[in-house]
XYZ file of C-alpha atoms in Angstrom:
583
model
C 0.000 0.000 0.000
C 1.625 3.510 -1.032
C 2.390 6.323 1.351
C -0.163 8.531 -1.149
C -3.644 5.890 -1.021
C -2.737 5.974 2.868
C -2.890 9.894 3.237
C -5.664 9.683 0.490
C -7.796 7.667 3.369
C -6.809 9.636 6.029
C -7.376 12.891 4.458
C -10.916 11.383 3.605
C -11.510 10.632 7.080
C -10.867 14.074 7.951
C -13.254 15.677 5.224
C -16.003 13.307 6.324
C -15.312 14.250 10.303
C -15.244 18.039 9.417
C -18.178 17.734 7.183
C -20.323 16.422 10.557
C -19.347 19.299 12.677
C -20.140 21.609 10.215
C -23.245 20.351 9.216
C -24.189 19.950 12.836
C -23.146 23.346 13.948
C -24.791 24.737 10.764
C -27.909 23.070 12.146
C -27.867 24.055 15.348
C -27.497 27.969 14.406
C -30.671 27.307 12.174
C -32.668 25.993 14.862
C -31.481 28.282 17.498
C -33.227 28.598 20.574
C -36.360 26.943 19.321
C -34.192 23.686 19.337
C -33.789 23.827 23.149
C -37.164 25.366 24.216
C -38.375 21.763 22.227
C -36.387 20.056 24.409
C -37.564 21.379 27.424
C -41.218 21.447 26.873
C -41.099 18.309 24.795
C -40.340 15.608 27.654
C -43.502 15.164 29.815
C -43.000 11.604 30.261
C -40.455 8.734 29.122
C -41.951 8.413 25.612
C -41.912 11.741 24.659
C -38.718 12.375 25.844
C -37.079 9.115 23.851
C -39.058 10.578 20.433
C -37.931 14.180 21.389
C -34.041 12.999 22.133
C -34.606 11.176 18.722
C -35.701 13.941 16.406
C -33.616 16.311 18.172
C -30.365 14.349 17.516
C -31.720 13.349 14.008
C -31.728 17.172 12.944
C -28.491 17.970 14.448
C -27.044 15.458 13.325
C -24.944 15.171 17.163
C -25.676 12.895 20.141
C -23.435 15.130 21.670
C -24.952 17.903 20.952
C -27.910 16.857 22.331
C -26.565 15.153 25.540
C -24.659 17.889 26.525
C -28.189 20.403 26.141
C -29.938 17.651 28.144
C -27.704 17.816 30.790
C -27.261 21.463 30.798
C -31.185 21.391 31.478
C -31.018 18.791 34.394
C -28.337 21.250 36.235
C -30.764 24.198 35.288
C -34.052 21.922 36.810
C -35.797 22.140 33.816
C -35.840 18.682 33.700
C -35.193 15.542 35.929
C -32.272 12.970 35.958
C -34.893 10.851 34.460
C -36.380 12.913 31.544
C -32.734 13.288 30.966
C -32.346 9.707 30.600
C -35.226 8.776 28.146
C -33.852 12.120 26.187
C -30.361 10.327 25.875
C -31.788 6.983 24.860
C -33.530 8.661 22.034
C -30.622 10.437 21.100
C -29.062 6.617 20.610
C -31.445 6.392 18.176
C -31.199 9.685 16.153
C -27.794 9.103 15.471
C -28.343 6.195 13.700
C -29.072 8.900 11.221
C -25.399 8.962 10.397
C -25.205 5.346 9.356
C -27.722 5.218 6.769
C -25.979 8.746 5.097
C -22.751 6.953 4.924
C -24.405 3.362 3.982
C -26.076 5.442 1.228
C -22.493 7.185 0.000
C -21.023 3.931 0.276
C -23.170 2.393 -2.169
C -23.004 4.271 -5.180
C -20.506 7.011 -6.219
C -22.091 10.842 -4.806
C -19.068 12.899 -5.418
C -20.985 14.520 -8.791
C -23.394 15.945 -6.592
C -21.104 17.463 -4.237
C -19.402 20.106 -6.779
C -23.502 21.592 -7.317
C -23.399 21.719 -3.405
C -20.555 23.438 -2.811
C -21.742 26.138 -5.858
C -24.703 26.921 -4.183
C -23.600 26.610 -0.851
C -20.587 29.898 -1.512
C -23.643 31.489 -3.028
C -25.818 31.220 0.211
C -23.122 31.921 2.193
C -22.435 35.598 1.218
C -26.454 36.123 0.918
C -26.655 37.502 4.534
C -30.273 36.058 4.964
C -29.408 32.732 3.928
C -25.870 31.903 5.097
C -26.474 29.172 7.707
C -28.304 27.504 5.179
C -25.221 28.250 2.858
C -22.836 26.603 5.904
C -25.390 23.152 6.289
C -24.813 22.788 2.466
C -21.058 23.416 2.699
C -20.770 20.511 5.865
C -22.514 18.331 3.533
C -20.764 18.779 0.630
C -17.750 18.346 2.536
C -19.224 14.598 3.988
C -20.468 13.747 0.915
C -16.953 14.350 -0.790
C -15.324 12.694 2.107
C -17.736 9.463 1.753
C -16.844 9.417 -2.121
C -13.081 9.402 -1.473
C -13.333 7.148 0.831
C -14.904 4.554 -1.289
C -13.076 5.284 -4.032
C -9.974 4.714 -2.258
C -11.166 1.757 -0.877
C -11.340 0.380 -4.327
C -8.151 1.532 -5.453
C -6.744 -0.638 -2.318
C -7.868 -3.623 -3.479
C -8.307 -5.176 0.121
C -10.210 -8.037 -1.280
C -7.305 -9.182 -3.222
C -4.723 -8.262 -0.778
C -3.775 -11.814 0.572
C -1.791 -10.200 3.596
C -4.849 -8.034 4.976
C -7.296 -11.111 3.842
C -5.006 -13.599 6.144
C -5.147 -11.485 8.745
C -8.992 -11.747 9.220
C -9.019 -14.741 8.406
C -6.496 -16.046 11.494
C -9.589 -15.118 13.776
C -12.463 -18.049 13.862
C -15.523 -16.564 13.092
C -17.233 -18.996 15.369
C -15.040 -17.395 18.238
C -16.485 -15.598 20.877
C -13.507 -14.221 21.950
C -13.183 -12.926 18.154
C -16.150 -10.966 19.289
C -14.775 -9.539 22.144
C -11.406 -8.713 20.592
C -13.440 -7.034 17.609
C -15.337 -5.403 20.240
C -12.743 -3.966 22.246
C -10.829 -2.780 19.089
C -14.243 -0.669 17.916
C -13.951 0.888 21.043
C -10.843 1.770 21.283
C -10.517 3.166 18.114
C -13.138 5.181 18.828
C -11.812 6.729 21.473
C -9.130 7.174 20.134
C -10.374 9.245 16.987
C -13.232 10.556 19.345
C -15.427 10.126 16.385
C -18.331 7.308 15.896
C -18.927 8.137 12.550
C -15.162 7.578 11.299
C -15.315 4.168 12.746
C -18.369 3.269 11.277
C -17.570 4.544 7.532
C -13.980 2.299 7.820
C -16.219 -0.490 8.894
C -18.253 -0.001 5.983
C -15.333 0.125 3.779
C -14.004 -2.780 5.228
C -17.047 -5.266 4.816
C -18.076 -3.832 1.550
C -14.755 -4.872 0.330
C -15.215 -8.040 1.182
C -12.584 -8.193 3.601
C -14.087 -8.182 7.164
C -16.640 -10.997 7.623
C -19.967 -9.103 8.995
C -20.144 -10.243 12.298
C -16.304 -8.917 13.078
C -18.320 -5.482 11.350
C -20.740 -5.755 14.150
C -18.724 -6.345 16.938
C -16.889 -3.152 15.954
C -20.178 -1.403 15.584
C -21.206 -1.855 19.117
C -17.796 -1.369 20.330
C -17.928 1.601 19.043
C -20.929 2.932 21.066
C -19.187 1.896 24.250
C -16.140 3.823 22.906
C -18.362 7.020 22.521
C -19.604 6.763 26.097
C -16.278 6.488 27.433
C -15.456 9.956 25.691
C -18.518 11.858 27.327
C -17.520 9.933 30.438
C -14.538 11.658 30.356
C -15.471 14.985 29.253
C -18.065 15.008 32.324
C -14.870 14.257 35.159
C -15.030 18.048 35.792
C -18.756 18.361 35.679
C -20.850 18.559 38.879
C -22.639 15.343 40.214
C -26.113 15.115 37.707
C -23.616 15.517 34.571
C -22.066 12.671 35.765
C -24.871 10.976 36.587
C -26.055 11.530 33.286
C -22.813 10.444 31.280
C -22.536 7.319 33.367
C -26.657 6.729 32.603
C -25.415 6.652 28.979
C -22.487 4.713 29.320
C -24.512 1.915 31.962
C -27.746 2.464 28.645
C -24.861 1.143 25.874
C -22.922 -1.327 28.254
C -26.115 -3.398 29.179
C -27.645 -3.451 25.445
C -23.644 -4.722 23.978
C -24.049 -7.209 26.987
C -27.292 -9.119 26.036
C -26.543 -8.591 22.549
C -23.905 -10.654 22.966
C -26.403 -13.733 23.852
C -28.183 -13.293 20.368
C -25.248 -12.069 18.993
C -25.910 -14.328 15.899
C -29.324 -14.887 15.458
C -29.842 -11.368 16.039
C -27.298 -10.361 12.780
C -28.915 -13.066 10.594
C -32.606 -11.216 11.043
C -30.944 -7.975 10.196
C -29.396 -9.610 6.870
C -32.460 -11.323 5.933
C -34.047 -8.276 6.335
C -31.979 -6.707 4.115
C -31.643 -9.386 1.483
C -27.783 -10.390 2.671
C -26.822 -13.887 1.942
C -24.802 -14.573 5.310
C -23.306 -17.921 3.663
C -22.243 -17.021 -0.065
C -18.640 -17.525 -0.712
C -16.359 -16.264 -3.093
C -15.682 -19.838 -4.295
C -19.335 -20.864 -4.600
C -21.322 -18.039 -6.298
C -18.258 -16.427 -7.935
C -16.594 -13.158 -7.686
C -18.804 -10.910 -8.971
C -21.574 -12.173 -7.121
C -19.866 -12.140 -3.735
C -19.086 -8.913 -4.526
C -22.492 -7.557 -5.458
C -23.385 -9.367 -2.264
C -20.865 -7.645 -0.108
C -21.669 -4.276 -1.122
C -25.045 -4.686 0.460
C -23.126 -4.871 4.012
C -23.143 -1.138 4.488
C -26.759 -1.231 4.512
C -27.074 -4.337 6.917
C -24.218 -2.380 9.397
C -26.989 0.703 9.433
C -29.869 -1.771 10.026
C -28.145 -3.173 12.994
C -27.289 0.098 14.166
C -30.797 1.221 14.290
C -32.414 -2.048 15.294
C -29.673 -2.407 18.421
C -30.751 0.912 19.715
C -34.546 0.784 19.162
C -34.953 -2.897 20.721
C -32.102 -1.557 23.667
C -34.430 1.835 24.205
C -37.541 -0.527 24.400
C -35.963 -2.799 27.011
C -34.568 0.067 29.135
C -37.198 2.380 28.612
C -39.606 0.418 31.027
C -36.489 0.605 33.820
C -35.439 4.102 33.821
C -36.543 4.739 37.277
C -34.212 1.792 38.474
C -31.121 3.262 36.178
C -32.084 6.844 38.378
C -31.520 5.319 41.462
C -28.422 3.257 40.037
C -26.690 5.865 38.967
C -27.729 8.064 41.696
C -26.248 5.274 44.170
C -22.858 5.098 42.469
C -22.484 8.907 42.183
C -22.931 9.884 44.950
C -23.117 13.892 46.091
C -20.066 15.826 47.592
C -20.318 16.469 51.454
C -18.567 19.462 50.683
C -20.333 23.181 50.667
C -19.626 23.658 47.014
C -20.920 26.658 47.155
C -18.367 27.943 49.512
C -15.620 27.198 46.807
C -14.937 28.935 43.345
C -16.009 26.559 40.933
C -18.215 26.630 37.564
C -20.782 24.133 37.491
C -21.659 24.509 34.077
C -18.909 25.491 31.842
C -16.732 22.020 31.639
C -13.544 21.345 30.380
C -12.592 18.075 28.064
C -14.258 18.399 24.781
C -14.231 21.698 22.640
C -18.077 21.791 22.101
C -20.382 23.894 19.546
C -20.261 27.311 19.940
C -23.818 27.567 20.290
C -24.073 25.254 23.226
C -21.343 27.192 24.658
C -23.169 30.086 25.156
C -26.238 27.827 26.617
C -23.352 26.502 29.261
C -22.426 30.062 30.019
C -26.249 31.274 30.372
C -26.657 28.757 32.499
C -23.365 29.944 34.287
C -24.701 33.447 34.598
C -28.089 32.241 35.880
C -25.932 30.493 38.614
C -24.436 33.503 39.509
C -26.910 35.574 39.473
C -28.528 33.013 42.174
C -25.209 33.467 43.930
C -25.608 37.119 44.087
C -29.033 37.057 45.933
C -27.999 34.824 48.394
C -25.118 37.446 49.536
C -27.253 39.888 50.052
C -29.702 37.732 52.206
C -26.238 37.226 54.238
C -26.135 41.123 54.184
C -29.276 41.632 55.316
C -28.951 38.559 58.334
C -25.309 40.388 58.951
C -27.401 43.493 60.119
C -29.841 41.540 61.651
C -26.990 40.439 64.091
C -25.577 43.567 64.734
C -28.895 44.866 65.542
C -29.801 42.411 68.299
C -25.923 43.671 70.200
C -26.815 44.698 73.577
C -23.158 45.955 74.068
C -21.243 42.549 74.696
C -19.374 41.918 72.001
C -17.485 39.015 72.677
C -18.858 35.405 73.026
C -21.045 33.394 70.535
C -22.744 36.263 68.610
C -19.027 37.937 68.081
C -17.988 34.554 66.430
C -21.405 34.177 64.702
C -21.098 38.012 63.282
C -17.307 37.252 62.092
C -18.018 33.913 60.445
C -20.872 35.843 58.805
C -18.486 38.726 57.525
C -15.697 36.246 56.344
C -17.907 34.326 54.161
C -19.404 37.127 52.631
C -15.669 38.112 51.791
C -15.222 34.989 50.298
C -18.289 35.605 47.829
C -16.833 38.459 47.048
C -13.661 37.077 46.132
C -16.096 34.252 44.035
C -17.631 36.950 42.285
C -14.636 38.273 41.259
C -13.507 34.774 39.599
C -16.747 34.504 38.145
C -16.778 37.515 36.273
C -13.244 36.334 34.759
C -13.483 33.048 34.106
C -16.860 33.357 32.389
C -15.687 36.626 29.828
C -12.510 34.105 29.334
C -14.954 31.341 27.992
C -17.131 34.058 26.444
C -14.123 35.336 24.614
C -12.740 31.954 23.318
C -16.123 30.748 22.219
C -16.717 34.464 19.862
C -13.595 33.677 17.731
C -15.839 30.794 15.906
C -18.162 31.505 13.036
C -21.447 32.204 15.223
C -24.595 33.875 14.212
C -25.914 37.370 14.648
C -28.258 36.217 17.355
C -25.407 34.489 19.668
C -23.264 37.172 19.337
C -25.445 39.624 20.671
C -26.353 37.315 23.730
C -22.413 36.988 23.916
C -22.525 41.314 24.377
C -25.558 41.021 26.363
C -23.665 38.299 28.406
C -20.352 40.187 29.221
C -22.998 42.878 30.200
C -24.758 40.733 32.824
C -21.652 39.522 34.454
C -19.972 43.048 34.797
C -22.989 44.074 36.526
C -23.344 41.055 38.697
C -20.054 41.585 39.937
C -20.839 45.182 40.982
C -23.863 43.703 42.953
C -21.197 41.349 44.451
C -19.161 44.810 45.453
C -22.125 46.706 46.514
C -22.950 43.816 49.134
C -19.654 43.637 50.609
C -19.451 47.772 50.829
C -22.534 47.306 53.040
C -20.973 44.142 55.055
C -17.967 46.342 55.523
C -20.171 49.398 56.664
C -22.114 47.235 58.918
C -18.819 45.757 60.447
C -17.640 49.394 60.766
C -20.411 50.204 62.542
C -20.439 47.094 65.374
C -16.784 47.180 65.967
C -16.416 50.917 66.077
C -17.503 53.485 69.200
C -20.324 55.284 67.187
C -23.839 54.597 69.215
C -26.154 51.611 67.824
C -29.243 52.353 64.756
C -32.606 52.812 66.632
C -35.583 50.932 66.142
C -36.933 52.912 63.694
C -33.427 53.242 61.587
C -33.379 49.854 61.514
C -37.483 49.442 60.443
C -36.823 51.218 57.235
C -33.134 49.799 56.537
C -35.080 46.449 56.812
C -38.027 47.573 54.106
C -34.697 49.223 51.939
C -33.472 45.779 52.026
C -37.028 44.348 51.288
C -37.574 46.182 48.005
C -33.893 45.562 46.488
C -34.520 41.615 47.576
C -37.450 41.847 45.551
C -35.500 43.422 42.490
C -33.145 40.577 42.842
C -36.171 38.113 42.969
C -37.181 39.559 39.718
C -33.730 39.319 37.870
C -33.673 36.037 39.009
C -36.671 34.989 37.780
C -35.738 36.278 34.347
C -32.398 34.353 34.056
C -34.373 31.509 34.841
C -36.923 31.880 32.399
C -37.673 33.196 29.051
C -37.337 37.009 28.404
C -40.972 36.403 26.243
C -42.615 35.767 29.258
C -41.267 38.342 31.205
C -43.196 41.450 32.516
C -40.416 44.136 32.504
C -42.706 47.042 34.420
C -41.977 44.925 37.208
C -38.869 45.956 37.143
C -39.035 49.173 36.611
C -41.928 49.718 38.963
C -39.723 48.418 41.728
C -36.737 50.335 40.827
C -39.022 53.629 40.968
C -39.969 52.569 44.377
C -36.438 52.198 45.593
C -35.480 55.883 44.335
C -38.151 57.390 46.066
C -37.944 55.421 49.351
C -34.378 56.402 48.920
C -35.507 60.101 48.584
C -37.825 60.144 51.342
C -35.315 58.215 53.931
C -32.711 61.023 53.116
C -34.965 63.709 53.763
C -35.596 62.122 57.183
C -32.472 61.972 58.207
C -31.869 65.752 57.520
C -34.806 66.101 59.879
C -33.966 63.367 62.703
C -30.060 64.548 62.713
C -31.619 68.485 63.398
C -33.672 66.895 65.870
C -30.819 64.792 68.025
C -32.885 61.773 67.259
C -29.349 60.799 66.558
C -25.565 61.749 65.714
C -24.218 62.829 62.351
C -21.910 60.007 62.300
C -24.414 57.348 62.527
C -26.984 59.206 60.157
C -24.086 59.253 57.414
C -23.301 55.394 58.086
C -27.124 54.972 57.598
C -27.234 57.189 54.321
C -24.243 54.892 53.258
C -25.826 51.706 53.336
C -29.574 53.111 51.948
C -27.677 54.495 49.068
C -25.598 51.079 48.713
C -29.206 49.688 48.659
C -30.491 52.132 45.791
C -26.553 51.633 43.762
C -27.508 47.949 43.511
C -30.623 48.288 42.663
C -29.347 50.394 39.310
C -27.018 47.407 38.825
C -30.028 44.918 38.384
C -31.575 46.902 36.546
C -28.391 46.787 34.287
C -28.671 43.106 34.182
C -32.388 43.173 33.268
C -31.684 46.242 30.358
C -29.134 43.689 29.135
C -30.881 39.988 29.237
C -33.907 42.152 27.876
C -32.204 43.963 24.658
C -34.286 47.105 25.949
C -33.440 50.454 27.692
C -35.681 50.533 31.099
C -34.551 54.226 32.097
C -34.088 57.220 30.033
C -31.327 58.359 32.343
């Protein structure tokens, strides 16, 4: 075999590989957001769920793509570990998509209609209006070409007249079932190794239409190959928090149990699929001649996409009955960290391992942001429980409520400190993820995005000025709030808690459905308590109701209170796409 046919395959290999992302990324910035609000509304019970995961994968083209959406939406709780499940069995299904494409290139020569496909697609591609329609074509034309080459430099080979590669198949028994498990092992490995299912399948194809690889070797590589691709997501999910893991593994245990009682029909089940598909399992080169064995051989792409699709439909309708006892499996193995992992800088969503599309990329870091933003409102209710305790002094300072008050304080540093991490390591992804090819849409949520996390850090700095004030104010000599300074601190705090609420329940949900005079309502509320309560204190300092020094610390932290409020309001201007103030 020359050095040129073997770069000739490998070079094929990568055009078909590239071809799939872009075709799938192409896809995915077509269907946008619709694509995921399907998902999510789409899974009421096991059987929708399997059919959504299904068409969802089948017009992305990308198990992955939809796994990694699915989970994104079980760490959101939009949907259960178990939704998530039937989602990912479907998606087992919707890839099989990708055999039947190849089995299809594979059988007849579709390189003439790639050159039409790559004309139109340059056309569509600088037509603004239709360029992601322009990319799809261009990912296809690029698989298309890459299936061609393939096959026609699997002919040029000659495998099924190369004695050395036909020797070497033929030293394992057929009859073996270790040769199944060493074919097995091999289609996994190789696919992790190449990280790419569909690679392994098309030199599969090539190799039984050839002639070469007897077609139950073909299917033990097939379904080593889908434990190889569940090792990869396995591995990608390491970094993940617990229900991505619990969701990878769900995959993995999905694949694992249908290879294992496949293997106890291994046979009978393959010689249904040929029948089906008109394969004579027994022909020989010898008996029917070459020519026939040949024509009979080429059929082999299309029994290695039957089985595909048969293995995961009869696997889905085994499992599907059991998901419930694969929850509490997988929920039993994984189990949760003891630790506060909220106490500790860490982002749940955005994951290392795999370079992913860019338009789940920006779902990850929405979901980060929503996170945050959670994060956020949960310092100020330490704020506001901080004052609480400094209130309820009665002069002793030392003792439990000292150490209470100080533990309070030094965690509320520390989310400070997480804020500030947040802010970076999410405009780091953000940044990475806008040098690909994305669409007008995601790159104004990626500037809406850097927005919201600018301003979420300010609310992070506006809660620790107040923590710091209040501190000031119990450790130093000045005299103590009364009642009624503390009455309308507390209803200060009250209203920007509520502003919070709101933000939070826009991140959460979908800016459609969203009443934004909520917002604004509560913001013009906040101004004019603020307004009033400094008027006051004019009045009650003139009066001796109390000293200037404690009237400015109060002014400090109402004003703190009114600053953050403008900073959710940034947030909600910038999730929205809308100006709420004219100022």
């Amino acid at each position: 075999m020359s050095t040129f046919v073997i770069f000739k395959l490998l070079g094929s290999l990568a055009l078909l590989m590239f071809g799939m992302k872009s075709m799938s990324e192409a896809l995915q910035k077509m269907a946008g957001p619709q694509l995921r609000h399907v998902l999510g509304a789409m899974t009421t019970n096991r059987f929708t769920g399997v059919l959504t995961g299904t068409l969802v994968t089948a017009s992305v083209q990308s198990s992955t793509a939809t796994t990694v959406m699915t989970v994104s939406f079980v760490n959101a709780g939009l949907l259960t570990l178990a939704q998530a499940i039937s989602v990912i069995m479907g998606a087992n299904i919707g890839t099989t998509l990708t055999a039947w494409i190849m089995s299809a290139g594979m059988s007849f020569d579709i390189t003439d209609m790639v050159y039409p496909a790559f004309f139109a697609g340059i056309i569509l591609i600088y037509m603004k209006k239709y360029r992601y329609f322009g990319d799809f074509l261009y990912g296809l034309a690029f698989l298309l070409l890459g299936l061609g080459t393939l096959r026609a430099t699997g002919t040029e080979m000659h495998l099924g007249e190369n004695q050395a590669v036909l020797d070497f198949f033929a030293s394992f028994d057929p009859t073996s079932f270790l040769t199944t498990l060493v074919f097995l092992l091999l289609g996994g490995i190789m696919t992790f190794c190449v990280q790419s299912s569909a690679a392994v399948m098309a030199i599969t194809m090539i190799l039984c239409s050839s002639g070469v690889l007897p077609i139950y070797q073909g299917i033990a590589l097939v379904m080593g190959e889908n434990i190889g691709t569940t090792i990869t997501s396995n591995l990608a999910a390491l970094s993940a928090n617990t229900q991505a893991r619990r969701a990878a593994l769900s995959h993995m245990l999905f694949n694992f149990f249908g290879v294992f009682w496949m293997l106890f029909v291994f046979r009978p089940f393959i010689d249904a699929v040929c029948g089906f598909v008109g394969y004579d399992v027994d022909m020989t080169k010898e008996s029917a001649g070459v020519e026939a064995f040949m024509d009979n051989a080429a059929k082999l792409s299309f029994v290695l996409a039957a089985f595909h699709t048969c293995f995961n439909v009869v696997n889905t309708f085994i499992l599907i009955w059991f998901i419930p006892q694969i929850e509490k499996l997988v929920c039993w193995i994984i189990r949760p960290k003891k630790v506060d992992e909220e106490e500790d800088f860490r982002l749940h969503f955005i994951t290392s391992g795999i370079m992913k599309t860019p338009e789940l990329s920006v779902l990850e870091a929405q979901k980060e942001i929503q996170a945050f933003s959670d994060r956020m409102q949960r310092m100020f209710g330490m704020v506001r429980e901080l004052l609480q305790l400094s209130a309820t002094s009665t002069g002793k300072k030392r003792g439990d409520q000292e150490e209470q008050f100080n533990k309070l304080f030094t965690r509320i540093e520390k989310y400070e400190s997480i804020s500030d991490n947040l802010e970076l390591e999410i405009a780091n992804y953000l940044d990475q993820v806008s040098d690909a090819h994305l669409s007008d849409d995601t790159k104004a949520k990626i500037r809406a995005m850097l927005r919201e996390i600018s301003e979420l850090e300010s609310i992070g700095d506006s809660c620790y000025n107040m923590a710091r004030t209040i501190s000031r104010k119990y450790r130093g000599k000045e005299d103590h709030f009364n009642e009624q300074q503390y009455h309308r601190l507390q209803q200060m705090m009250v209203l920007t808690d509520d502003s919070l609420s709101l933000m939070n329940q826009l991140m959460a949900g979908r800016k459609e459905n969203f009443d934004i005079n909520r917002t604004i309502n509560t913001e013009n509320e906040i101004n004019n308590f603020r307004s009033q309560l400094k008027q006051q204190n004019i009045v009650d300092v003139n009066n001796h109701e109390y000293t200037y020094a404690v009237g400015t610390i109060y002014m400090d932290l109402v004003n703190e209170c009114e600053k953050l409020a403008d900073y959710v309001v940034n947030v909600v201007e910038a999730r929205m796409g809308v100006r709420v103030r004219d100022n």
